Amino acid sequence: MKMKYLLVASALMLGMGTVTLTSCSDDDDNTTVTPGPDGGDDDQGGNQGGETLSVSGDVQGVWEAGSTVHVTGHLNVPEGQSLTIEEGVTVIFDCAQVLGGDTGYEFIVRGNLYCKGTEANPVLLTVPEEYRTPDYRVRGLWGGIIGTSTCGEILLDHTIVEYTGSEVTENSPSANLGIYTAGDDQGPQLTTNNMNGRYVVVNSTLRYGASDAIYMMGGQGIIRDNLFAVNGATGGEAINVKAGCTVDAANNVIYSPNTNGFKLASSGEEDGRYQARIVAYNNTIINAGWRRDGNKGGGIYVENNALVNVYNNLLVNCKFKAQTPFWGVPGSDDAGADPESVIDYNYYIAGTQTSTLDFDVEEGTTSPFGNFAYTTNGDGEQVVYPDIIDLHSQQSPAAGTPNPLFAGYDFLADDLHNTEYNEAWDFHLQAGSPALGEGAYSGNDADMQPRFVTTGVTVDGVKYTSPAPVARYGALGTK
């Protein structure tokens, strides 16, 4: 049986020569539609920048710079094909049907997807403007980008992805493909599912999603120099990595994830996927975990035998220090971090703000400073191991001190539960900041190094590399 997103394909396009949409039905063969600006053949090739397109179904080719693309159904980049979205393209996913209880549109990538924005003209994947309001920040209005087991490459460069996280239903392509479960899951902003795939997210913004920002179930990945803001409604992480992945994540600013900035797990090994290997370094995480009930999450969480190196990260007003439910026990479903992991040389700074939410009052988790000593979860299971984790890390000696001296953010003034990212904030460090180096990891041990500093990850013929670690805490130094 053909799936819905392959059955429904339409195009009302102005100048779209290099974008191919395929219309399928039970009665006819695949038909390629490539109208020119006047609806006829376009001898020049390529849609002309600034035009408006309406698309659904199979897509490939190029959406040229400056175009506006209205998505009126599920999208699919076919296996073996590629879609390139050039700088300044705005992709608008219709979402009225979601608010009426119907299925959110998903962007399925069986082939390759390249989003190539610039600092001045980013690619924007969003919803109609009337829904870009506080009421819809974590409502989940479309299903996100979902790379399947045949997806070879995805690039998000200077790309903004927002308002994702719609509920997965029986009509969702991701449910029909067995990637997500109807009734249980919501679509992350980016999903990967190919152990042999290559995925790069750089200079991008992933914000206002009801689920995880990035959910990797397979592939080599570089996640660097990005902003993650307000990811997750009742759960959800900024960066969630599973078995079958080798990932470097560095120089990212992560603001107010519902649960964790990083959830690093090797779940999925039982399905034949290799052990998850992640190096997460020089990231800044702010206000993590406060929108999640009780004692779940709060910054960095490692489980299920993941092999990780987590260091030189700056965590400010996060609910808890780095946690892992167990330590060691390789091969167990209940395993925490692989015993060869290093979670150390991080800096935890806590302000004076407190939570007044009922579940925090009941659990005794009202103060980030007080929670630094929180070593067990609500079931009495140990989640922090002071003799193993953060042996060389630093933390506030008292609530409200030291001041991290951000260039444009008052760590004592921001509400712990805030869901609005202020574009005027600046997380660079002022001269004299305690995060600028003392005590940060400055060695060159081979097993501490990122995986892709030299070899890189090649996407669309371009080699992207991970940054070298810097002996400071956080994503950004001084200007």
Short mmCIF file of C-alpha atoms in Angstrom, two decimals:
data_model
loop_
_atom_site.label_atom_id
_atom_site.label_comp_id
_atom_site.label_asym_id
_atom_site.label_seq_id
_atom_site.Cartn_x
_atom_site.Cartn_y
_atom_site.Cartn_z
CA MET A 1 0.00 0.00 0.00
CA LYS A 2 1.28 3.44 -0.88
CA MET A 3 1.56 5.89 1.99
CA LYS A 4 -0.43 9.08 2.09
CA TYR A 5 2.50 11.38 1.49
CA LEU A 6 3.34 9.52 -1.71
CA LEU A 7 -0.24 9.55 -2.91
CA VAL A 8 -0.85 13.26 -2.52
CA ALA A 9 1.36 15.64 -4.47
CA SER A 10 0.46 19.00 -5.91
CA ALA A 11 2.31 22.04 -7.14
CA LEU A 12 1.15 25.55 -7.87
CA MET A 13 4.52 27.04 -8.78
CA LEU A 14 5.98 30.13 -10.40
CA GLY A 15 9.33 29.47 -12.06
CA MET A 16 10.30 26.15 -10.47
CA GLY A 17 12.33 24.39 -13.12
CA THR A 18 14.80 22.50 -10.94
CA VAL A 19 12.30 21.46 -8.29
CA THR A 20 10.62 18.17 -9.14
CA LEU A 21 7.33 17.13 -7.59
CA THR A 22 5.95 13.72 -8.39
CA SER A 23 2.24 13.00 -8.60
CA CYS A 24 1.19 9.41 -7.96
CA SER A 25 -2.08 7.56 -8.06
CA ASP A 26 -3.26 4.02 -8.53
CA ASP A 27 -4.24 4.82 -12.13
CA ASP A 28 -1.20 6.52 -13.61
CA ASP A 29 2.58 6.43 -13.60
CA ASN A 30 4.71 9.01 -11.84
CA THR A 31 4.47 12.33 -13.64
CA THR A 32 7.07 15.06 -13.30
CA VAL A 33 5.70 18.61 -13.22
CA THR A 34 8.17 21.43 -13.95
CA PRO A 35 6.26 24.54 -15.02
CA GLY A 36 7.99 27.82 -15.83
CA PRO A 37 7.02 31.32 -14.64
CA ASP A 38 3.95 31.40 -16.86
CA GLY A 39 2.97 27.80 -16.24
CA GLY A 40 4.77 26.55 -19.34
CA ASP A 41 8.22 25.03 -19.84
CA ASP A 42 11.10 26.88 -18.21
CA ASP A 43 14.12 26.74 -20.54
CA GLN A 44 16.28 28.62 -18.03
CA GLY A 45 15.95 25.98 -15.32
CA GLY A 46 15.61 26.73 -11.63
CA ASN A 47 12.87 28.61 -9.85
CA GLN A 48 13.55 32.31 -9.82
CA GLY A 49 14.38 33.82 -6.43
CA GLY A 50 11.57 35.71 -4.77
CA GLU A 51 8.82 33.58 -6.24
CA THR A 52 6.09 31.81 -4.27
CA LEU A 53 5.65 28.05 -4.48
CA SER A 54 3.02 25.68 -3.11
CA VAL A 55 4.21 22.12 -2.59
CA SER A 56 3.41 18.71 -1.18
CA GLY A 57 4.51 15.16 -1.92
CA ASP A 58 7.85 14.30 -3.53
CA VAL A 59 10.36 17.15 -3.76
CA GLN A 60 13.88 17.38 -5.15
CA GLY A 61 16.14 19.82 -6.97
CA VAL A 62 16.58 23.41 -5.80
CA TRP A 63 14.43 25.97 -4.04
CA GLU A 64 16.25 29.08 -5.10
CA ALA A 65 17.35 31.98 -2.96
CA GLY A 66 14.63 34.31 -1.71
CA SER A 67 11.69 32.06 -2.55
CA THR A 68 8.68 31.47 -0.30
CA VAL A 69 7.48 27.87 -0.17
CA HIS A 70 4.02 27.00 1.21
CA VAL A 71 3.75 23.37 2.35
CA THR A 72 0.25 21.97 2.01
CA GLY A 73 0.93 18.30 2.74
CA HIS A 74 3.62 15.88 3.85
CA LEU A 75 6.92 16.26 1.99
CA ASN A 76 9.23 13.48 0.83
CA VAL A 77 12.73 13.66 -0.64
CA PRO A 78 12.95 10.33 -2.48
CA GLU A 79 15.75 7.87 -1.88
CA GLY A 80 18.73 8.69 -4.11
CA GLN A 81 17.52 12.26 -4.72
CA SER A 82 18.47 15.57 -3.11
CA LEU A 83 16.77 18.84 -2.28
CA THR A 84 18.78 22.02 -1.80
CA ILE A 85 17.19 25.01 -0.08
CA GLU A 86 19.16 28.16 -0.78
CA GLU A 87 19.72 31.27 1.31
CA GLY A 88 16.76 33.41 2.26
CA VAL A 89 14.13 30.77 1.47
CA THR A 90 11.13 30.76 3.81
CA VAL A 91 9.31 27.43 4.06
CA ILE A 92 5.85 27.77 5.65
CA PHE A 93 4.06 24.64 6.87
CA ASP A 94 0.28 24.94 6.97
CA CYS A 95 -0.89 24.05 10.46
CA ALA A 96 -4.59 24.89 10.78
CA GLN A 97 -5.39 21.18 10.47
CA VAL A 98 -3.23 20.43 13.53
CA LEU A 99 -5.20 22.82 15.69
CA GLY A 100 -8.32 21.01 14.49
CA GLY A 101 -6.97 17.68 15.74
CA ASP A 102 -5.53 16.39 12.47
CA THR A 103 -2.01 15.22 11.57
CA GLY A 104 0.87 17.69 11.37
CA TYR A 105 2.82 17.74 8.12
CA GLU A 106 6.18 15.94 8.24
CA PHE A 107 9.28 16.57 6.13
CA ILE A 108 10.48 13.04 5.32
CA VAL A 109 14.01 12.76 3.89
CA ARG A 110 14.80 9.41 2.30
CA GLY A 111 17.55 10.97 0.19
CA ASN A 112 19.54 14.13 1.02
CA LEU A 113 18.59 17.58 2.28
CA TYR A 114 20.83 20.63 2.15
CA CYS A 115 19.69 23.86 3.79
CA LYS A 116 22.24 26.49 2.85
CA GLY A 117 21.43 29.80 4.48
CA THR A 118 23.78 32.64 5.32
CA GLU A 119 24.10 34.85 8.38
CA ALA A 120 22.35 37.68 6.55
CA ASN A 121 19.78 35.45 4.84
CA PRO A 122 19.06 32.27 6.79
CA VAL A 123 16.74 29.53 5.63
CA LEU A 124 13.54 29.60 7.73
CA LEU A 125 11.26 26.59 8.28
CA THR A 126 8.22 27.86 10.14
CA VAL A 127 4.43 28.20 10.25
CA PRO A 128 2.13 31.01 9.04
CA GLU A 129 2.95 34.30 10.72
CA GLU A 130 -0.28 34.49 12.71
CA TYR A 131 0.81 31.39 14.65
CA ARG A 132 4.28 32.66 15.54
CA THR A 133 3.12 33.87 18.94
CA PRO A 134 3.72 32.91 22.59
CA ASP A 135 0.52 30.82 22.63
CA TYR A 136 1.97 28.42 20.06
CA ARG A 137 5.63 28.22 21.12
CA VAL A 138 5.44 24.65 22.34
CA ARG A 139 2.11 23.55 20.85
CA GLY A 140 3.69 21.50 18.06
CA LEU A 141 2.36 22.74 14.72
CA TRP A 142 4.27 20.55 12.23
CA GLY A 143 6.24 17.32 12.40
CA GLY A 144 9.84 18.38 11.76
CA ILE A 145 12.55 17.03 9.46
CA ILE A 146 12.79 13.24 9.63
CA GLY A 147 15.72 11.46 8.03
CA THR A 148 14.92 7.78 7.39
CA SER A 149 17.23 4.74 7.34
CA THR A 150 18.10 5.56 3.69
CA CYS A 151 18.82 9.24 4.27
CA GLY A 152 22.47 9.77 3.39
CA GLU A 153 23.09 13.42 4.28
CA ILE A 154 21.43 16.38 5.96
CA LEU A 155 22.94 19.86 6.28
CA LEU A 156 21.43 22.69 8.28
CA ASP A 157 23.67 25.73 7.88
CA HIS A 158 22.34 29.12 8.99
CA THR A 159 18.89 27.58 9.20
CA ILE A 160 16.05 28.38 11.61
CA VAL A 161 13.62 25.58 12.49
CA GLU A 162 10.68 26.46 14.73
CA TYR A 163 7.18 25.50 16.00
CA THR A 164 7.61 21.78 15.44
CA GLY A 165 6.48 18.87 17.61
CA SER A 166 3.05 17.85 16.36
CA GLU A 167 1.63 14.61 17.73
CA VAL A 168 2.40 11.49 15.73
CA THR A 169 -0.83 9.88 14.54
CA GLU A 170 -1.73 6.77 12.57
CA ASN A 171 -1.67 8.97 9.46
CA SER A 172 1.85 10.27 10.10
CA PRO A 173 4.47 9.02 7.63
CA SER A 174 6.92 8.55 10.53
CA ALA A 175 4.48 6.12 12.17
CA ASN A 176 3.98 4.19 8.92
CA LEU A 177 7.76 3.97 8.56
CA GLY A 178 8.14 2.64 12.10
CA ILE A 179 10.28 5.58 13.22
CA TYR A 180 7.82 6.98 15.76
CA THR A 181 4.73 5.59 17.49
CA ALA A 182 1.26 7.01 16.98
CA GLY A 183 -0.19 8.35 20.19
CA ASP A 184 3.13 8.26 22.06
CA ASP A 185 5.55 10.53 20.21
CA GLN A 186 5.88 14.08 18.96
CA GLY A 187 8.09 15.07 16.05
CA PRO A 188 11.51 16.54 16.92
CA GLN A 189 12.86 19.37 14.83
CA LEU A 190 15.45 17.03 13.29
CA THR A 191 15.53 13.22 13.35
CA THR A 192 18.27 10.98 11.94
CA ASN A 193 18.00 7.21 11.60
CA ASN A 194 20.82 5.94 9.35
CA MET A 195 23.95 4.59 11.06
CA ASN A 196 25.88 5.30 7.86
CA GLY A 197 24.47 8.79 7.35
CA ARG A 198 26.30 12.10 7.68
CA TYR A 199 24.63 15.02 9.42
CA VAL A 200 25.88 18.54 10.09
CA VAL A 201 24.03 21.27 11.99
CA VAL A 202 26.01 24.49 12.15
CA ASN A 203 25.28 28.20 12.73
CA SER A 204 21.59 27.39 13.08
CA THR A 205 18.70 28.05 15.45
CA LEU A 206 16.29 25.35 16.61
CA ARG A 207 13.62 26.89 18.80
CA TYR A 208 10.06 26.67 20.09
CA GLY A 209 9.42 22.98 19.56
CA ALA A 210 7.17 20.70 21.62
CA SER A 211 9.66 17.81 21.46
CA ASP A 212 13.43 17.38 21.20
CA ALA A 213 15.35 19.70 18.97
CA ILE A 214 17.71 17.00 17.62
CA TYR A 215 17.01 13.28 18.01
CA MET A 216 19.78 11.15 16.52
CA MET A 217 19.29 7.41 16.17
CA GLY A 218 22.11 6.96 13.69
CA GLY A 219 24.97 8.57 11.83
CA GLN A 220 28.09 10.67 12.11
CA GLY A 221 27.25 14.16 13.29
CA ILE A 222 28.75 17.56 13.96
CA ILE A 223 26.54 19.93 15.97
CA ARG A 224 28.37 23.20 16.49
CA ASP A 225 27.84 26.96 16.86
CA ASN A 226 24.06 26.72 17.19
CA LEU A 227 21.34 28.23 19.36
CA PHE A 228 18.75 25.93 20.95
CA ALA A 229 15.92 27.83 22.61
CA VAL A 230 12.84 26.57 24.51
CA ASN A 231 12.77 22.98 23.29
CA GLY A 232 10.12 20.66 24.74
CA ALA A 233 6.66 21.09 26.26
CA THR A 234 6.16 18.35 28.88
CA GLY A 235 9.43 16.61 28.10
CA GLY A 236 12.18 16.98 25.55
CA GLU A 237 15.87 17.70 25.25
CA ALA A 238 17.93 20.02 23.08
CA ILE A 239 20.28 17.26 21.86
CA ASN A 240 19.25 13.62 22.28
CA VAL A 241 21.65 10.96 20.95
CA LYS A 242 21.12 7.18 20.82
CA ALA A 243 23.05 4.07 19.69
CA GLY A 244 24.41 4.04 16.15
CA CYS A 245 25.78 7.58 16.44
CA THR A 246 29.20 9.22 16.63
CA VAL A 247 28.74 12.89 17.46
CA ASP A 248 30.74 15.99 18.34
CA ALA A 249 28.71 18.83 19.91
CA ALA A 250 30.49 22.08 20.69
CA ASN A 251 30.04 25.84 20.99
CA ASN A 252 26.27 25.56 21.30
CA VAL A 253 24.12 27.87 23.42
CA ILE A 254 21.19 25.94 24.90
CA TYR A 255 18.46 27.97 26.58
CA SER A 256 15.56 26.58 28.66
CA PRO A 257 15.23 23.01 27.41
CA ASN A 258 12.28 21.35 29.10
CA THR A 259 14.46 18.56 30.46
CA ASN A 260 18.15 18.38 29.50
CA GLY A 261 20.55 20.22 27.29
CA PHE A 262 22.10 16.84 26.48
CA LYS A 263 20.55 13.40 26.85
CA LEU A 264 23.19 10.91 25.78
CA ALA A 265 22.21 7.25 25.67
CA SER A 266 23.22 4.10 23.82
CA SER A 267 19.75 2.62 23.80
CA GLY A 268 19.23 0.68 20.58
CA GLU A 269 22.35 -1.50 20.81
CA GLU A 270 20.04 -4.48 21.21
CA ASP A 271 18.86 -3.79 17.65
CA GLY A 272 22.38 -4.15 16.25
CA ARG A 273 23.40 -0.50 16.41
CA TYR A 274 26.89 0.32 17.63
CA GLN A 275 27.61 2.00 20.95
CA ALA A 276 26.85 5.71 21.02
CA ARG A 277 30.02 7.83 21.16
CA ILE A 278 29.63 11.51 21.96
CA VAL A 279 32.02 14.33 22.78
CA ALA A 280 30.18 17.38 24.20
CA TYR A 281 32.45 20.27 25.08
CA ASN A 282 32.45 24.05 25.33
CA ASN A 283 28.67 24.42 25.44
CA THR A 284 26.62 26.92 27.46
CA ILE A 285 23.39 25.60 29.01
CA ILE A 286 20.94 28.00 30.72
CA ASN A 287 17.83 27.21 32.82
CA ALA A 288 17.67 23.52 31.89
CA GLY A 289 15.09 21.29 33.53
CA TRP A 290 12.79 23.78 35.25
CA ARG A 291 9.83 23.19 32.96
CA ARG A 292 9.97 19.42 33.67
CA ASP A 293 8.17 18.09 36.74
CA GLY A 294 10.01 16.76 39.74
CA ASN A 295 13.59 15.52 39.57
CA LYS A 296 13.92 14.46 35.94
CA GLY A 297 16.65 16.06 33.88
CA GLY A 298 18.28 19.38 34.40
CA GLY A 299 21.34 19.78 32.21
CA ILE A 300 23.28 16.66 31.17
CA TYR A 301 21.99 13.08 31.47
CA VAL A 302 23.96 10.00 30.40
CA GLU A 303 22.59 6.45 30.35
CA ASN A 304 22.38 3.07 28.60
CA ASN A 305 26.12 2.49 28.18
CA ALA A 306 26.87 5.64 26.18
CA LEU A 307 30.59 6.38 25.84
CA VAL A 308 30.95 10.10 26.41
CA ASN A 309 33.44 12.86 27.08
CA VAL A 310 31.57 15.83 28.55
CA TYR A 311 33.80 18.70 29.60
CA ASN A 312 34.38 22.47 29.61
CA ASN A 313 30.65 23.13 29.62
CA LEU A 314 29.10 26.08 31.48
CA LEU A 315 25.77 25.36 33.16
CA VAL A 316 23.98 28.37 34.66
CA ASN A 317 20.78 28.03 36.72
CA CYS A 318 20.28 24.46 35.56
CA LYS A 319 18.15 22.26 37.79
CA PHE A 320 20.81 19.63 38.51
CA LYS A 321 24.42 18.80 37.88
CA ALA A 322 25.31 16.10 35.33
CA GLN A 323 23.52 12.84 36.12
CA THR A 324 23.69 9.20 35.13
CA PRO A 325 21.27 6.63 36.60
CA PHE A 326 23.98 4.02 37.12
CA TRP A 327 27.70 3.87 36.59
CA GLY A 328 29.21 1.11 34.51
CA VAL A 329 27.28 -2.18 34.19
CA PRO A 330 28.16 -2.54 30.47
CA GLY A 331 25.57 -4.35 28.40
CA SER A 332 22.77 -3.92 30.90
CA ASP A 333 19.52 -2.27 29.96
CA ASP A 334 19.97 -0.27 33.13
CA ALA A 335 23.55 0.76 32.39
CA GLY A 336 24.55 4.34 33.00
CA ALA A 337 27.59 5.82 31.32
CA ASP A 338 30.23 3.48 29.95
CA PRO A 339 32.90 3.28 32.70
CA GLU A 340 35.47 4.69 30.28
CA SER A 341 33.45 7.91 30.02
CA VAL A 342 34.62 11.26 31.38
CA ILE A 343 32.12 13.75 32.78
CA ASP A 344 34.32 16.41 34.33
CA TYR A 345 35.82 19.90 34.11
CA ASN A 346 32.44 21.60 33.94
CA TYR A 347 31.33 24.79 35.72
CA TYR A 348 27.98 25.00 37.53
CA ILE A 349 26.75 28.47 38.50
CA ALA A 350 23.50 29.06 40.40
CA GLY A 351 21.57 32.27 40.93
CA THR A 352 19.18 33.12 43.71
CA GLN A 353 15.94 32.42 41.83
CA THR A 354 13.66 29.70 43.13
CA SER A 355 10.81 27.65 41.73
CA THR A 356 7.37 27.89 43.30
CA LEU A 357 5.79 25.13 41.21
CA ASP A 358 4.01 22.52 43.29
CA PHE A 359 6.07 19.58 42.08
CA ASP A 360 9.32 21.35 42.97
CA VAL A 361 8.05 22.26 46.41
CA GLU A 362 6.95 18.66 46.96
CA GLU A 363 10.23 17.20 45.71
CA GLY A 364 12.44 19.78 47.44
CA THR A 365 13.90 20.89 44.10
CA THR A 366 13.24 24.61 44.29
CA SER A 367 16.77 26.04 44.10
CA PRO A 368 19.49 25.36 41.54
CA PHE A 369 22.13 25.91 44.19
CA GLY A 370 20.44 23.54 46.61
CA ASN A 371 20.08 20.95 43.88
CA PHE A 372 23.84 20.72 43.39
CA ALA A 373 23.83 18.30 46.32
CA TYR A 374 20.93 16.29 44.91
CA THR A 375 22.42 12.81 44.31
CA THR A 376 19.33 10.57 44.15
CA ASN A 377 16.14 10.72 42.15
CA GLY A 378 12.61 10.49 43.53
CA ASP A 379 12.85 6.70 43.69
CA GLY A 380 15.98 6.87 45.84
CA GLU A 381 18.25 5.71 43.02
CA GLN A 382 21.68 7.32 42.85
CA VAL A 383 22.12 9.60 39.82
CA VAL A 384 25.20 11.63 40.78
CA TYR A 385 28.49 9.94 41.68
CA PRO A 386 30.72 12.49 43.45
CA ASP A 387 33.68 10.10 43.45
CA ILE A 388 33.51 9.61 39.67
CA ILE A 389 31.70 12.52 38.01
CA ASP A 390 32.84 16.16 38.06
CA LEU A 391 35.91 15.52 40.20
CA HIS A 392 37.59 18.64 38.77
CA SER A 393 34.45 20.64 38.05
CA GLN A 394 33.64 23.92 39.75
CA GLN A 395 30.39 25.18 41.22
CA SER A 396 28.95 28.18 43.01
CA PRO A 397 30.09 28.41 46.65
CA ALA A 398 26.79 30.15 47.42
CA ALA A 399 23.62 31.02 45.54
CA GLY A 400 24.15 34.07 43.35
CA THR A 401 27.91 33.85 43.10
CA PRO A 402 30.11 34.01 41.15
CA ASN A 403 28.71 36.18 38.39
CA PRO A 404 29.54 34.54 35.05
CA LEU A 405 29.76 38.06 33.57
CA PHE A 406 27.87 37.47 30.37
CA ALA A 407 28.13 40.36 27.93
CA GLY A 408 24.37 40.80 27.70
CA TYR A 409 22.43 38.54 30.07
CA ASP A 410 21.63 38.97 33.75
CA PHE A 411 21.71 35.50 35.27
CA LEU A 412 19.94 36.76 38.41
CA ALA A 413 17.03 38.46 36.64
CA ASP A 414 15.71 35.77 34.32
CA ASP A 415 12.79 33.63 35.52
CA LEU A 416 13.67 29.93 35.71
CA HIS A 417 10.56 28.99 33.70
CA ASN A 418 10.83 31.62 30.98
CA THR A 419 9.79 30.49 27.48
CA GLU A 420 10.78 33.55 25.48
CA TYR A 421 14.28 33.85 24.08
CA ASN A 422 15.42 37.47 23.88
CA GLU A 423 17.39 38.09 20.70
CA ALA A 424 19.26 40.91 22.45
CA TRP A 425 20.90 38.51 24.90
CA ASP A 426 24.62 37.98 24.46
CA PHE A 427 26.33 34.96 26.04
CA HIS A 428 29.86 36.04 25.26
CA LEU A 429 31.95 36.52 28.38
CA GLN A 430 33.31 39.76 29.72
CA ALA A 431 36.95 40.07 30.71
CA GLY A 432 37.35 38.75 34.22
CA SER A 433 34.63 36.11 33.91
CA PRO A 434 35.33 33.07 36.09
CA ALA A 435 34.40 30.94 33.09
CA LEU A 436 37.35 32.09 31.01
CA GLY A 437 39.68 29.31 31.91
CA GLU A 438 40.91 28.51 35.39
CA GLY A 439 40.37 24.82 35.97
CA ALA A 440 39.03 24.05 32.50
CA TYR A 441 40.45 21.04 30.69
CA SER A 442 43.56 22.02 28.76
CA GLY A 443 45.15 18.65 28.08
CA ASN A 444 45.60 16.69 24.88
CA ASP A 445 44.76 13.16 25.96
CA ALA A 446 43.85 11.22 22.84
CA ASP A 447 40.71 9.73 24.35
CA MET A 448 39.37 13.18 25.27
CA GLN A 449 39.56 14.64 21.79
CA PRO A 450 36.57 15.25 19.50
CA ARG A 451 36.09 12.68 16.77
CA PHE A 452 35.97 14.97 13.76
CA VAL A 453 38.55 17.73 14.33
CA THR A 454 40.76 16.30 11.59
CA THR A 455 38.76 13.78 9.60
CA GLY A 456 35.61 15.90 9.53
CA VAL A 457 32.21 14.92 8.18
CA THR A 458 31.72 15.47 4.46
CA VAL A 459 28.27 16.61 3.36
CA ASP A 460 27.42 17.65 -0.21
CA GLY A 461 31.09 17.46 -1.11
CA VAL A 462 32.20 19.85 1.66
CA LYS A 463 34.23 18.69 4.66
CA TYR A 464 32.97 20.14 7.93
CA THR A 465 35.22 19.80 10.98
CA SER A 466 34.70 20.04 14.71
CA PRO A 467 36.38 22.92 16.55
CA ALA A 468 39.35 22.19 18.76
CA PRO A 469 38.48 22.29 22.47
CA VAL A 470 39.22 25.59 24.22
CA ALA A 471 40.45 25.78 27.81
CA ARG A 472 37.47 27.78 29.04
CA TYR A 473 33.93 26.98 30.10
CA GLY A 474 31.04 27.53 27.74
CA ALA A 475 30.36 28.19 24.09
CA LEU A 476 31.60 31.74 23.71
CA GLY A 477 34.68 33.56 24.93
CA THR A 478 35.15 37.30 24.85
CA LYS A 479 34.28 39.27 21.76
#
